[in-house]
mmCIF file of C-alpha atoms in Angstrom:
data_model
loop_
_atom_site.group_PDB
_atom_site.id
_atom_site.type_symbol
_atom_site.label_atom_id
_atom_site.label_comp_id
_atom_site.label_asym_id
_atom_site.label_seq_id
_atom_site.Cartn_x
_atom_site.Cartn_y
_atom_site.Cartn_z
ATOM 1 C CA MET A 98 58.008 -18.823 80.514
ATOM 2 C CA HIS A 99 59.513 -20.868 77.544
ATOM 3 C CA PHE A 100 58.161 -21.995 74.429
ATOM 4 C CA LYS A 101 57.833 -25.366 73.948
ATOM 5 C CA ASP A 102 59.415 -27.080 70.998
ATOM 6 C CA THR A 103 55.935 -26.326 69.055
ATOM 7 C CA GLY A 104 56.597 -22.906 69.472
ATOM 8 C CA ALA A 105 53.650 -22.865 72.073
ATOM 9 C CA VAL A 106 53.916 -21.617 75.511
ATOM 10 C CA GLN A 107 52.312 -24.071 77.762
ATOM 11 C CA PRO A 108 48.387 -23.065 78.041
ATOM 12 C CA THR A 109 47.672 -20.280 81.016
ATOM 13 C CA SER A 110 44.236 -19.774 82.780
ATOM 14 C CA LEU A 111 42.859 -16.726 82.548
ATOM 15 C CA LYS A 112 40.592 -14.648 84.965
ATOM 16 C CA ASN A 113 37.550 -15.852 83.733
ATOM 17 C CA ASN A 114 39.127 -19.407 83.507
ATOM 18 C CA LEU A 115 39.726 -19.366 79.281
ATOM 19 C CA GLN A 116 43.010 -20.554 78.108
ATOM 20 C CA LEU A 117 45.575 -18.303 76.627
ATOM 21 C CA THR A 118 48.351 -19.945 74.422
ATOM 22 C CA LEU A 119 51.424 -17.686 73.474
ATOM 23 C CA ARG A 120 53.526 -18.847 70.138
ATOM 24 C CA HIS A 121 55.853 -17.596 67.768
ATOM 25 C CA ALA A 122 53.618 -15.983 64.380
ATOM 26 C CA GLU A 123 54.613 -17.850 60.981
ATOM 27 C CA PRO A 124 54.074 -17.103 57.576
ATOM 28 C CA SER A 125 51.043 -18.966 57.104
ATOM 29 C CA ASP A 126 49.673 -17.147 59.960
ATOM 30 C CA ALA A 127 49.814 -13.709 57.485
ATOM 31 C CA GLU A 128 45.866 -13.763 56.331
ATOM 32 C CA GLN A 129 44.693 -14.262 59.747
ATOM 33 C CA VAL A 130 47.045 -11.748 61.241
ATOM 34 C CA LEU A 131 46.058 -9.383 58.613
ATOM 35 C CA ALA A 132 42.289 -9.797 59.604
ATOM 36 C CA TYR A 133 43.079 -9.230 63.100
ATOM 37 C CA LEU A 134 44.959 -6.043 62.772
ATOM 38 C CA ASP A 135 42.118 -4.666 60.676
ATOM 39 C CA GLN A 136 39.354 -5.960 63.324
ATOM 40 C CA VAL A 137 41.779 -4.485 66.313
ATOM 41 C CA ALA A 138 42.378 -1.134 64.364
ATOM 42 C CA GLY A 139 38.481 -0.279 64.892
ATOM 43 C CA GLU A 140 38.430 -0.898 68.210
ATOM 44 C CA SER A 141 40.764 1.201 69.711
ATOM 45 C CA ASP A 142 42.121 5.030 68.939
ATOM 46 C CA ASN A 143 45.572 3.971 70.626
ATOM 47 C CA LEU A 144 46.913 2.598 67.726
ATOM 48 C CA GLY A 145 49.082 4.307 65.027
ATOM 49 C CA PHE A 146 46.628 3.070 62.229
ATOM 50 C CA GLY A 147 42.778 2.524 61.944
ATOM 51 C CA PRO A 148 40.769 -0.064 59.925
ATOM 52 C CA GLY A 149 41.990 -0.421 56.307
ATOM 53 C CA GLU A 150 45.307 1.842 57.076
ATOM 54 C CA PHE A 151 47.835 -1.012 58.134
ATOM 55 C CA GLY A 152 49.384 -1.253 54.672
ATOM 56 C CA LEU A 153 50.917 -4.538 53.935
ATOM 57 C CA SER A 154 49.427 -6.820 51.630
ATOM 58 C CA LEU A 155 49.336 -10.395 52.207
ATOM 59 C CA GLU A 156 52.804 -11.054 50.454
ATOM 60 C CA GLU A 157 54.651 -8.128 52.387
ATOM 61 C CA GLU A 158 52.946 -9.893 55.657
ATOM 62 C CA ARG A 159 54.122 -13.426 55.227
ATOM 63 C CA ALA A 160 57.738 -11.878 54.392
ATOM 64 C CA LEU A 161 57.435 -9.802 57.425
ATOM 65 C CA LEU A 162 56.946 -12.795 59.823
ATOM 66 C CA GLN A 163 59.473 -15.094 57.930
ATOM 67 C CA LYS A 164 62.401 -12.354 58.557
ATOM 68 C CA THR A 165 60.894 -12.045 61.752
ATOM 69 C CA ALA A 166 61.312 -15.893 62.567
ATOM 70 C CA GLU A 167 64.579 -15.535 61.149
ATOM 71 C CA SER A 168 65.861 -13.001 63.541
ATOM 72 C CA PRO A 169 67.578 -13.359 66.596
ATOM 73 C CA THR A 170 66.555 -10.033 67.979
ATOM 74 C CA SER A 171 63.040 -9.560 66.446
ATOM 75 C CA LEU A 172 59.659 -11.275 67.952
ATOM 76 C CA TYR A 173 56.368 -11.544 66.830
ATOM 77 C CA ILE A 174 54.235 -13.681 69.411
ATOM 78 C CA ILE A 175 50.377 -14.258 68.845
ATOM 79 C CA ALA A 176 48.133 -15.021 71.890
ATOM 80 C CA GLU A 177 45.370 -17.329 70.946
ATOM 81 C CA ILE A 178 41.997 -18.777 72.983
ATOM 82 C CA ALA A 179 40.543 -21.545 71.087
ATOM 83 C CA GLY A 180 42.495 -20.585 67.963
ATOM 84 C CA GLU A 181 41.451 -17.575 67.770
ATOM 85 C CA ILE A 182 43.806 -14.640 67.508
ATOM 86 C CA THR A 183 43.346 -12.459 70.874
ATOM 87 C CA GLY A 184 46.489 -10.385 70.968
ATOM 88 C CA ILE A 185 49.957 -9.737 69.087
ATOM 89 C CA LEU A 186 52.957 -8.393 70.220
ATOM 90 C CA THR A 187 56.046 -7.524 67.988
ATOM 91 C CA PHE A 188 59.387 -6.385 68.835
ATOM 92 C CA ASN A 189 62.624 -5.079 66.706
ATOM 93 C CA THR A 190 65.818 -3.656 67.424
ATOM 94 C CA GLY A 191 68.159 -2.130 64.880
ATOM 95 C CA LYS A 192 69.725 -3.446 62.224
ATOM 96 C CA ARG A 193 73.260 -2.226 62.864
ATOM 97 C CA PRO A 194 75.598 -3.334 65.110
ATOM 98 C CA ARG A 195 75.723 -0.247 67.303
ATOM 99 C CA LEU A 196 72.162 -0.232 67.767
ATOM 100 C CA GLN A 197 71.457 -3.893 68.097
ATOM 101 C CA HIS A 198 71.186 -3.637 71.937
ATOM 102 C CA ALA A 199 67.745 -1.638 72.247
ATOM 103 C CA GLY A 200 64.379 -2.053 70.193
ATOM 104 C CA GLU A 201 60.526 -1.242 70.355
ATOM 105 C CA PHE A 202 57.824 -3.197 70.668
ATOM 106 C CA GLY A 203 53.959 -2.576 69.920
ATOM 107 C CA ILE A 204 51.060 -4.551 71.516
ATOM 108 C CA THR A 205 47.163 -5.075 70.725
ATOM 109 C CA VAL A 206 44.814 -7.100 72.497
ATOM 110 C CA LEU A 207 40.935 -7.464 70.771
ATOM 111 C CA ARG A 208 38.481 -5.237 72.813
ATOM 112 C CA LYS A 209 36.555 -8.536 74.199
ATOM 113 C CA TYR A 210 39.252 -9.779 76.027
ATOM 114 C CA TRP A 211 40.842 -6.645 77.465
ATOM 115 C CA HIS A 212 41.338 -6.660 81.296
ATOM 116 C CA LEU A 213 42.014 -10.669 81.532
ATOM 117 C CA GLY A 214 45.425 -10.222 81.832
ATOM 118 C CA ILE A 215 46.838 -11.178 77.970
ATOM 119 C CA GLY A 216 48.876 -8.142 77.391
ATOM 120 C CA SER A 217 50.519 -8.671 80.767
ATOM 121 C CA HIS A 218 51.368 -12.338 79.592
ATOM 122 C CA MET A 219 52.555 -11.144 76.514
ATOM 123 C CA LEU A 220 55.007 -8.299 77.756
ATOM 124 C CA ALA A 221 56.473 -10.689 80.715
ATOM 125 C CA TYR A 222 57.334 -13.036 78.016
ATOM 126 C CA LEU A 223 59.025 -10.425 76.293
ATOM 127 C CA ILE A 224 61.143 -9.479 78.921
ATOM 128 C CA ASP A 225 62.165 -12.729 79.735
ATOM 129 C CA TRP A 226 62.960 -13.664 75.823
ATOM 130 C CA ALA A 227 64.827 -10.252 75.383
ATOM 131 C CA ARG A 228 67.228 -11.240 78.919
ATOM 132 C CA GLN A 229 68.150 -14.572 77.386
ATOM 133 C CA THR A 230 69.092 -13.376 74.117
ATOM 134 C CA GLY A 231 72.464 -12.022 75.373
ATOM 135 C CA THR A 232 71.956 -9.048 73.164
ATOM 136 C CA ILE A 233 68.938 -7.023 74.230
ATOM 137 C CA ARG A 234 69.916 -4.521 76.769
ATOM 138 C CA LYS A 235 66.880 -2.088 76.607
ATOM 139 C CA ILE A 236 63.020 -2.440 75.638
ATOM 140 C CA ASN A 237 61.463 0.935 74.514
ATOM 141 C CA LEU A 238 57.835 1.751 73.612
ATOM 142 C CA ARG A 239 55.602 4.719 72.998
ATOM 143 C CA VAL A 240 52.216 5.398 74.598
ATOM 144 C CA ARG A 241 49.563 7.767 74.436
ATOM 145 C CA VAL A 242 49.613 9.974 77.563
ATOM 146 C CA ASP A 243 46.142 9.478 78.209
ATOM 147 C CA ASN A 244 46.415 5.417 77.775
ATOM 148 C CA LEU A 245 46.466 5.701 81.684
ATOM 149 C CA PRO A 246 45.694 1.682 81.685
ATOM 150 C CA ALA A 247 48.639 0.832 79.430
ATOM 151 C CA ILE A 248 50.832 3.000 81.655
ATOM 152 C CA HIS A 249 50.020 1.338 84.648
ATOM 153 C CA LEU A 250 50.936 -2.178 82.929
ATOM 154 C CA TYR A 251 54.185 -1.031 81.742
ATOM 155 C CA GLU A 252 54.966 0.927 85.251
ATOM 156 C CA LYS A 253 54.323 -2.820 86.834
ATOM 157 C CA TYR A 254 57.276 -4.622 84.703
ATOM 158 C CA GLY A 255 59.465 -1.637 85.603
ATOM 159 C CA PHE A 256 59.178 0.473 82.510
ATOM 160 C CA VAL A 257 60.118 4.525 83.352
ATOM 161 C CA GLN A 258 58.988 7.282 81.176
ATOM 162 C CA GLU A 259 62.048 9.244 79.560
ATOM 163 C CA GLY A 260 60.405 11.636 77.794
ATOM 164 C CA ARG A 261 57.512 13.153 75.803
ATOM 165 C CA VAL A 262 56.489 13.605 72.153
ATOM 166 C CA THR A 263 54.097 16.307 71.409
ATOM 167 C CA ARG A 264 51.504 15.985 68.809
ATOM 168 C CA ASP A 265 52.685 12.328 67.797
ATOM 169 C CA SER A 266 49.172 11.358 66.361
ATOM 170 C CA TYR A 267 46.216 13.514 65.336
ATOM 171 C CA LEU A 268 42.448 11.941 65.302
ATOM 172 C CA HIS A 269 39.223 13.589 65.291
ATOM 173 C CA GLY A 270 40.380 16.818 65.045
ATOM 174 C CA GLN A 271 42.804 16.928 67.875
ATOM 175 C CA PHE A 272 46.669 15.911 68.447
ATOM 176 C CA PHE A 273 48.052 13.545 71.055
ATOM 177 C CA ASP A 274 51.022 13.525 72.834
ATOM 178 C CA VAL A 275 53.088 10.278 73.723
ATOM 179 C CA TYR A 276 55.381 9.138 76.745
ATOM 180 C CA MET A 277 58.441 7.428 75.397
ATOM 181 C CA MET A 278 58.760 4.658 78.112
ATOM 182 C CA GLY A 279 61.736 2.351 78.441
ATOM 183 C CA LEU A 280 63.231 -0.682 80.481
ATOM 184 C CA GLN A 281 67.041 -1.671 81.287
ATOM 185 C CA LEU A 282 67.881 -4.891 80.877
ATOM 186 C CA ASP A 283 71.546 -4.605 82.651
ATOM 187 C CA PRO A 284 72.677 -7.803 84.422
ATOM 188 C CA PRO A 285 72.775 -7.731 87.988
ATOM 189 C CA GLN A 286 76.077 -6.859 89.262
ATOM 190 C CA ALA A 287 78.400 -9.306 90.404
ATOM 191 C CA SER A 288 78.970 -9.486 93.934
ATOM 192 C CA LEU A 289 82.516 -8.282 94.743
ATOM 193 C CA ALA A 290 84.485 -10.665 96.855
ATOM 194 C CA HIS A 291 85.956 -8.964 99.945
ATOM 195 C CA SER A 292 89.511 -10.654 101.075
#
C-alpha cells in the first residue's frame, strides 16, 4: 500500500462498499482533526482522554501536524470516507539517535465506522511504511487489557504482549491495566551460501 504523489492511498472498498481513503495529515487539517478527536473522545473509554481533554489549541495542532510531516520517523494518517474523517493513526519515535529505531502508535476510529476494517487498513499501512523507512525496527503500543477487539487486531498483525502496566488509567471510579505490545521489524536474514 503506497501513497500516490497526492499523499493519498488509492480508495479501498470496505465491507459495506464505502470507499476508504488514507492520506497524510496536513496543517490545514488541524481544525477538522480537533473536532474529530473531541467527538471520538466521547465514544470510547479506551482512550487516554475524554471530551474536551485533548488539550491542544488550533495553533498547537497545526504546529504538530507540520512537525510530523517534516519528520522521517513520524506518521500522522487520516482515514476518510466521502471527505469525513473516520479514523486517525499517529506514530512517533524517540528523537535521540539511540531511540529513533522504536516508536509508539495510537489509533482511533469513529464509532459509526467500527467493525468495517478501517483500523486494519491503517495498521497495515503503518507497518508497511515503517519497514520502508530503513530506520524503524520496532513498533510499540499500549492497549487496555479489556479491549479484546483491539488486542485481537494487533495479534493478527504479529504484535506480542511484552508486559502489563497496572493502574494505568482511572475512569468511573475504577483502575484499568494496559498491555504493552510490540512488533519487531528486523530485516529477513540473508541465506547463507554453502560451498
